[in-house]
mmCIF file of C-alpha atoms in Angstrom:
data_model
loop_
_atom_site.group_PDB
_atom_site.id
_atom_site.type_symbol
_atom_site.label_atom_id
_atom_site.label_comp_id
_atom_site.label_asym_id
_atom_site.label_seq_id
_atom_site.Cartn_x
_atom_site.Cartn_y
_atom_site.Cartn_z
ATOM 1 C CA GLN A 1 0.000 0.000 0.000
ATOM 2 C CA SER A 2 1.712 3.162 -1.229
ATOM 3 C CA VAL A 3 1.649 6.404 0.750
ATOM 4 C CA LEU A 4 0.959 8.430 -2.395
ATOM 5 C CA THR A 5 -2.120 7.468 -4.402
ATOM 6 C CA GLN A 6 -2.081 7.218 -8.186
ATOM 7 C CA PRO A 7 -4.577 5.673 -10.584
ATOM 8 C CA PRO A 8 -3.252 2.259 -11.656
ATOM 9 C CA SER A 9 -3.800 2.946 -15.331
ATOM 10 C CA ALA A 10 -4.416 5.659 -17.892
ATOM 11 C CA SER A 11 -4.839 5.607 -21.638
ATOM 12 C CA ASP A 12 -5.576 7.761 -24.627
ATOM 13 C CA THR A 13 -4.894 7.982 -28.336
ATOM 14 C CA PRO A 14 -1.887 9.558 -30.024
ATOM 15 C CA GLY A 15 -1.927 13.332 -30.052
ATOM 16 C CA GLN A 16 -4.221 13.634 -27.054
ATOM 17 C CA THR A 17 -3.427 14.923 -23.574
ATOM 18 C CA VAL A 18 -3.493 12.647 -20.566
ATOM 19 C CA THR A 19 -3.242 13.676 -16.933
ATOM 20 C CA ILE A 20 -2.047 11.452 -14.088
ATOM 21 C CA SER A 21 -2.900 12.428 -10.533
ATOM 22 C CA CYS A 22 -0.964 11.853 -7.324
ATOM 23 C CA SER A 23 -2.576 12.385 -3.944
ATOM 24 C CA GLY A 24 -0.718 12.655 -0.658
ATOM 25 C CA SER A 25 -0.931 14.425 2.662
ATOM 26 C CA SER A 26 0.232 17.526 4.465
ATOM 27 C CA SER A 27 3.458 15.840 5.575
ATOM 28 C CA ASN A 28 4.627 14.979 2.072
ATOM 29 C CA ILE A 29 3.098 16.669 -0.980
ATOM 30 C CA GLY A 30 1.565 19.422 1.140
ATOM 31 C CA THR A 31 4.984 20.475 2.413
ATOM 32 C CA ASN A 32 7.594 19.308 -0.076
ATOM 33 C CA TYR A 33 8.374 19.138 -3.748
ATOM 34 C CA VAL A 34 6.863 16.473 -5.982
ATOM 35 C CA TYR A 35 8.930 14.477 -8.439
ATOM 36 C CA TRP A 36 7.819 12.331 -11.362
ATOM 37 C CA TYR A 37 9.661 9.373 -12.835
ATOM 38 C CA GLN A 38 9.110 7.543 -16.104
ATOM 39 C CA GLN A 39 9.956 3.856 -16.316
ATOM 40 C CA LEU A 40 10.030 2.339 -19.774
ATOM 41 C CA PRO A 41 9.636 -1.456 -19.905
ATOM 42 C CA GLY A 42 12.717 -3.266 -18.670
ATOM 43 C CA THR A 43 14.646 -0.119 -17.770
ATOM 44 C CA ALA A 44 15.531 1.891 -14.698
ATOM 45 C CA PRO A 45 13.295 4.849 -13.817
ATOM 46 C CA LYS A 46 14.189 8.229 -15.269
ATOM 47 C CA LEU A 47 13.609 11.623 -13.658
ATOM 48 C CA LEU A 48 10.891 13.398 -15.617
ATOM 49 C CA ILE A 49 9.822 16.324 -13.407
ATOM 50 C CA TYR A 50 11.512 17.799 -10.333
ATOM 51 C CA ARG A 51 10.494 20.493 -7.864
ATOM 52 C CA ASN A 52 6.817 20.115 -8.884
ATOM 53 C CA ASN A 53 7.116 21.491 -12.397
ATOM 54 C CA GLN A 54 10.725 21.618 -13.584
ATOM 55 C CA ARG A 55 11.968 19.520 -16.473
ATOM 56 C CA PRO A 56 15.517 18.158 -16.566
ATOM 57 C CA SER A 57 17.482 18.895 -19.673
ATOM 58 C CA GLY A 58 16.339 16.664 -22.522
ATOM 59 C CA VAL A 59 12.780 16.083 -21.298
ATOM 60 C CA PRO A 60 10.326 17.360 -23.918
ATOM 61 C CA ASP A 61 8.011 20.211 -22.965
ATOM 62 C CA ARG A 62 5.091 17.890 -23.709
ATOM 63 C CA PHE A 63 5.589 16.773 -20.107
ATOM 64 C CA SER A 64 4.456 19.178 -17.402
ATOM 65 C CA GLY A 65 3.872 18.969 -13.676
ATOM 66 C CA SER A 66 1.750 20.894 -11.237
ATOM 67 C CA LYS A 67 0.915 20.844 -7.556
ATOM 68 C CA SER A 68 -1.963 22.152 -5.508
ATOM 69 C CA GLY A 69 -2.298 21.526 -1.796
ATOM 70 C CA THR A 70 -1.750 17.841 -1.123
ATOM 71 C CA SER A 71 -2.150 16.711 -4.737
ATOM 72 C CA ALA A 72 -0.045 16.844 -7.848
ATOM 73 C CA SER A 73 -0.524 16.064 -11.512
ATOM 74 C CA LEU A 74 1.558 15.070 -14.484
ATOM 75 C CA ALA A 75 0.230 16.071 -17.895
ATOM 76 C CA ILE A 76 1.475 14.608 -21.138
ATOM 77 C CA SER A 77 0.348 16.407 -24.249
ATOM 78 C CA GLY A 78 0.680 15.285 -27.856
ATOM 79 C CA LEU A 79 0.761 11.660 -26.756
ATOM 80 C CA ARG A 80 3.193 9.444 -28.649
ATOM 81 C CA SER A 81 3.580 5.686 -28.680
ATOM 82 C CA GLU A 82 6.968 5.987 -27.000
ATOM 83 C CA ASP A 83 5.276 7.534 -23.955
ATOM 84 C CA GLU A 84 3.920 4.090 -23.046
ATOM 85 C CA ALA A 85 5.508 3.496 -19.656
ATOM 86 C CA ASP A 86 4.910 3.393 -15.935
ATOM 87 C CA TYR A 87 4.866 6.777 -14.206
ATOM 88 C CA TYR A 88 5.616 7.278 -10.517
ATOM 89 C CA CYS A 89 5.255 10.311 -8.283
ATOM 90 C CA ALA A 90 7.444 10.775 -5.207
ATOM 91 C CA ALA A 91 7.880 13.202 -2.348
ATOM 92 C CA TRP A 92 9.829 13.450 0.899
ATOM 93 C CA ASP A 93 7.684 12.877 3.972
ATOM 94 C CA ASP A 94 8.629 15.149 6.858
ATOM 95 C CA SER A 95 6.749 13.157 9.506
ATOM 96 C CA LEU A 96 8.452 9.877 8.676
ATOM 97 C CA SER A 97 11.740 11.278 7.282
ATOM 98 C CA VAL A 98 11.462 8.955 4.301
ATOM 99 C CA TRP A 99 10.894 9.191 0.576
ATOM 100 C CA VAL A 100 7.418 8.017 -0.411
ATOM 101 C CA PHE A 101 6.333 6.846 -3.841
ATOM 102 C CA GLY A 102 3.003 6.435 -5.537
ATOM 103 C CA GLY A 103 1.899 3.004 -6.665
ATOM 104 C CA GLY A 104 2.589 3.872 -10.278
ATOM 105 C CA THR A 105 0.356 4.510 -13.283
ATOM 106 C CA LYS A 106 0.652 2.386 -16.396
ATOM 107 C CA LEU A 107 0.090 4.569 -19.438
ATOM 108 C CA THR A 108 -1.209 2.942 -22.604
ATOM 109 C CA VAL A 109 -1.246 4.804 -25.893
ATOM 110 C CA LEU A 110 -4.130 3.281 -27.835
ATOM 111 C CA GLN B 1 29.537 12.066 -16.414
ATOM 112 C CA VAL B 2 27.639 10.495 -13.545
ATOM 113 C CA THR B 3 27.223 6.730 -13.415
ATOM 114 C CA LEU B 4 26.106 4.287 -10.734
ATOM 115 C CA LYS B 5 26.242 0.515 -10.761
ATOM 116 C CA GLU B 6 24.854 -1.999 -8.306
ATOM 117 C CA SER B 7 26.591 -5.273 -7.531
ATOM 118 C CA GLY B 8 25.840 -8.205 -5.291
ATOM 119 C CA PRO B 9 24.518 -11.751 -5.292
ATOM 120 C CA ALA B 10 21.734 -12.666 -7.685
ATOM 121 C CA LEU B 11 20.464 -15.389 -5.360
ATOM 122 C CA VAL B 12 20.250 -15.510 -1.587
ATOM 123 C CA LYS B 13 18.634 -18.042 0.711
ATOM 124 C CA PRO B 14 15.883 -17.184 3.190
ATOM 125 C CA THR B 15 17.225 -15.863 6.527
ATOM 126 C CA GLN B 16 20.555 -14.870 4.935
ATOM 127 C CA THR B 17 21.929 -11.339 4.908
ATOM 128 C CA LEU B 18 22.083 -9.486 1.589
ATOM 129 C CA THR B 19 24.966 -7.119 0.913
ATOM 130 C CA LEU B 20 24.720 -4.806 -2.086
ATOM 131 C CA THR B 21 27.335 -2.345 -3.277
ATOM 132 C CA CYS B 22 26.696 0.779 -5.305
ATOM 133 C CA THR B 23 29.830 1.964 -7.097
ATOM 134 C CA PHE B 24 29.535 5.417 -8.582
ATOM 135 C CA SER B 25 31.564 7.951 -10.535
ATOM 136 C CA GLY B 26 31.207 11.544 -11.614
ATOM 137 C CA PHE B 27 30.538 12.928 -8.144
ATOM 138 C CA SER B 28 31.853 12.626 -4.614
ATOM 139 C CA LEU B 29 29.863 11.746 -1.513
ATOM 140 C CA SER B 30 32.133 14.058 0.446
ATOM 141 C CA THR B 31 30.689 17.058 -1.416
ATOM 142 C CA SER B 32 28.117 19.035 0.555
ATOM 143 C CA GLY B 33 24.572 18.177 -0.517
ATOM 144 C CA MET B 34 25.398 14.834 -2.101
ATOM 145 C CA ARG B 35 23.285 11.822 -1.144
ATOM 146 C CA VAL B 36 22.711 8.294 -2.392
ATOM 147 C CA SER B 37 19.527 6.266 -1.953
ATOM 148 C CA TRP B 38 18.579 2.647 -2.444
ATOM 149 C CA ILE B 39 15.227 1.830 -4.026
ATOM 150 C CA ARG B 40 13.783 -1.568 -4.889
ATOM 151 C CA GLN B 41 11.068 -2.909 -7.159
ATOM 152 C CA PRO B 42 9.536 -6.379 -6.808
ATOM 153 C CA PRO B 43 8.652 -7.943 -10.163
ATOM 154 C CA GLY B 44 5.592 -6.235 -11.610
ATOM 155 C CA LYS B 45 5.203 -3.959 -8.598
ATOM 156 C CA ALA B 46 5.874 -0.375 -7.574
ATOM 157 C CA LEU B 47 9.056 1.349 -6.516
ATOM 158 C CA GLU B 48 9.871 1.251 -2.795
ATOM 159 C CA TRP B 49 12.464 3.519 -1.214
ATOM 160 C CA LEU B 50 14.771 1.758 1.242
ATOM 161 C CA ALA B 51 17.496 3.991 2.619
ATOM 162 C CA ARG B 52 19.579 7.117 2.093
ATOM 163 C CA ILE B 53 23.025 8.237 3.167
ATOM 164 C CA ASP B 54 24.154 11.844 3.053
ATOM 165 C CA TRP B 55 27.533 13.509 2.520
ATOM 166 C CA ASP B 56 27.716 14.234 6.275
ATOM 167 C CA ASP B 57 26.952 10.562 7.108
ATOM 168 C CA ASP B 58 23.334 11.212 8.077
ATOM 169 C CA LYS B 59 21.294 8.080 7.422
ATOM 170 C CA PHE B 60 17.592 7.549 6.834
ATOM 171 C CA TYR B 61 15.692 4.267 6.590
ATOM 172 C CA SER B 62 12.328 2.981 5.422
ATOM 173 C CA THR B 63 10.021 2.878 8.421
ATOM 174 C CA SER B 64 8.915 -0.686 7.734
ATOM 175 C CA LEU B 65 12.410 -2.066 7.073
ATOM 176 C CA LYS B 66 14.636 -0.018 9.371
ATOM 177 C CA THR B 67 15.338 -2.885 11.764
ATOM 178 C CA ARG B 68 16.795 -4.934 8.903
ATOM 179 C CA LEU B 69 18.738 -2.290 6.958
ATOM 180 C CA THR B 70 22.165 -0.741 7.335
ATOM 181 C CA ILE B 71 23.609 1.778 4.888
ATOM 182 C CA SER B 72 27.222 2.914 4.861
ATOM 183 C CA LYS B 73 29.670 4.677 2.582
ATOM 184 C CA ASP B 74 33.303 4.464 1.628
ATOM 185 C CA THR B 75 34.095 7.869 0.221
ATOM 186 C CA SER B 76 37.596 6.876 -0.880
ATOM 187 C CA LYS B 77 36.188 4.064 -3.021
ATOM 188 C CA ASN B 78 33.082 5.970 -4.209
ATOM 189 C CA GLN B 79 30.880 3.212 -2.858
ATOM 190 C CA VAL B 80 27.690 2.913 -0.842
ATOM 191 C CA VAL B 81 26.843 -0.413 0.767
ATOM 192 C CA LEU B 82 23.401 -1.620 1.817
ATOM 193 C CA THR B 83 22.896 -4.666 3.996
ATOM 194 C CA MET B 84 19.525 -6.274 4.586
ATOM 195 C CA THR B 85 19.225 -9.009 7.181
ATOM 196 C CA ASN B 86 16.857 -11.952 7.432
ATOM 197 C CA MET B 87 15.985 -12.089 3.740
ATOM 198 C CA ASP B 88 12.609 -13.528 2.751
ATOM 199 C CA PRO B 89 11.122 -14.485 -0.632
ATOM 200 C CA VAL B 90 9.013 -11.292 -0.517
ATOM 201 C CA ASP B 91 12.297 -9.368 -0.724
ATOM 202 C CA THR B 92 12.824 -10.659 -4.265
ATOM 203 C CA ALA B 93 13.206 -7.491 -6.310
ATOM 204 C CA THR B 94 15.394 -5.392 -8.543
ATOM 205 C CA TYR B 95 17.491 -3.174 -6.293
ATOM 206 C CA TYR B 96 18.547 0.247 -7.579
ATOM 207 C CA CYS B 97 20.872 2.868 -6.219
ATOM 208 C CA ALA B 98 20.383 6.463 -7.279
ATOM 209 C CA ARG B 99 21.973 9.834 -6.701
ATOM 210 C CA ASP B 100 19.571 11.691 -4.451
ATOM 211 C CA LEU B 101 19.593 15.478 -4.649
ATOM 212 C CA VAL B 102 17.139 18.255 -3.915
ATOM 213 C CA ASP B 103 16.437 17.981 -7.623
ATOM 214 C CA GLY B 104 15.356 14.355 -7.255
ATOM 215 C CA PHE B 105 16.872 10.977 -8.068
ATOM 216 C CA ASP B 106 18.624 12.353 -11.086
ATOM 217 C CA TYR B 107 20.845 9.385 -11.935
ATOM 218 C CA TRP B 108 20.032 5.711 -11.428
ATOM 219 C CA GLY B 109 21.995 2.522 -11.700
ATOM 220 C CA GLN B 110 20.809 -0.197 -14.049
ATOM 221 C CA GLY B 111 19.510 -2.247 -11.113
ATOM 222 C CA THR B 112 20.376 -5.718 -9.912
ATOM 223 C CA LEU B 113 17.819 -8.496 -9.563
ATOM 224 C CA VAL B 114 18.006 -10.345 -6.263
ATOM 225 C CA THR B 115 16.024 -13.546 -5.887
ATOM 226 C CA VAL B 116 15.387 -15.030 -2.462
ATOM 227 C CA SER B 117 14.875 -18.764 -2.657
ATOM 228 C CA SER B 118 16.060 -21.910 -0.982
#
């Protein structure tokens, strides 16, 4: 049972925009930055969004992050087949002094 | 260029102690702000954070696993070692180490699959 809550799956057709939610609490998302990771099949996770809405160099601007209160979202616009992956949110939890992850969302591009 | 690589046994028996080594390059754990975390992923399941060690030797552990985990560093060798005692089949997972900064886990190792079986 993950501390952060994500929908287990999401899907849409190429070119569309999909949004993945991540819900936490005041001790993690409500207080700290949210990070998003993309995990392509059979590979290690890759940092996609840091500090709620910042993109590392090389991440397309089709990926965007936002945060409001104790929830965060990852939006992927102009969906492409290569976006099919598992997406995880993460945040530091001040009460537990641990990193917490969401359960992951499997994105399917139909 | 930052790289990390995990090493350790692929197979351990139940009740044994697992020792994993993360060997990294491109940064130093003696630099202020540097941290390394261990994260694992059981087959087909979600990521689970395990432990973190900071440049100043501060250590943090998963609440549910803290009694079984020990993290340490050898700055001269650019290595971080994680030990997990009393291994169980539910601990079968791919274990990753990652550089852990304020800007997130920005670099990951390729992961090492550890199977717990008699």
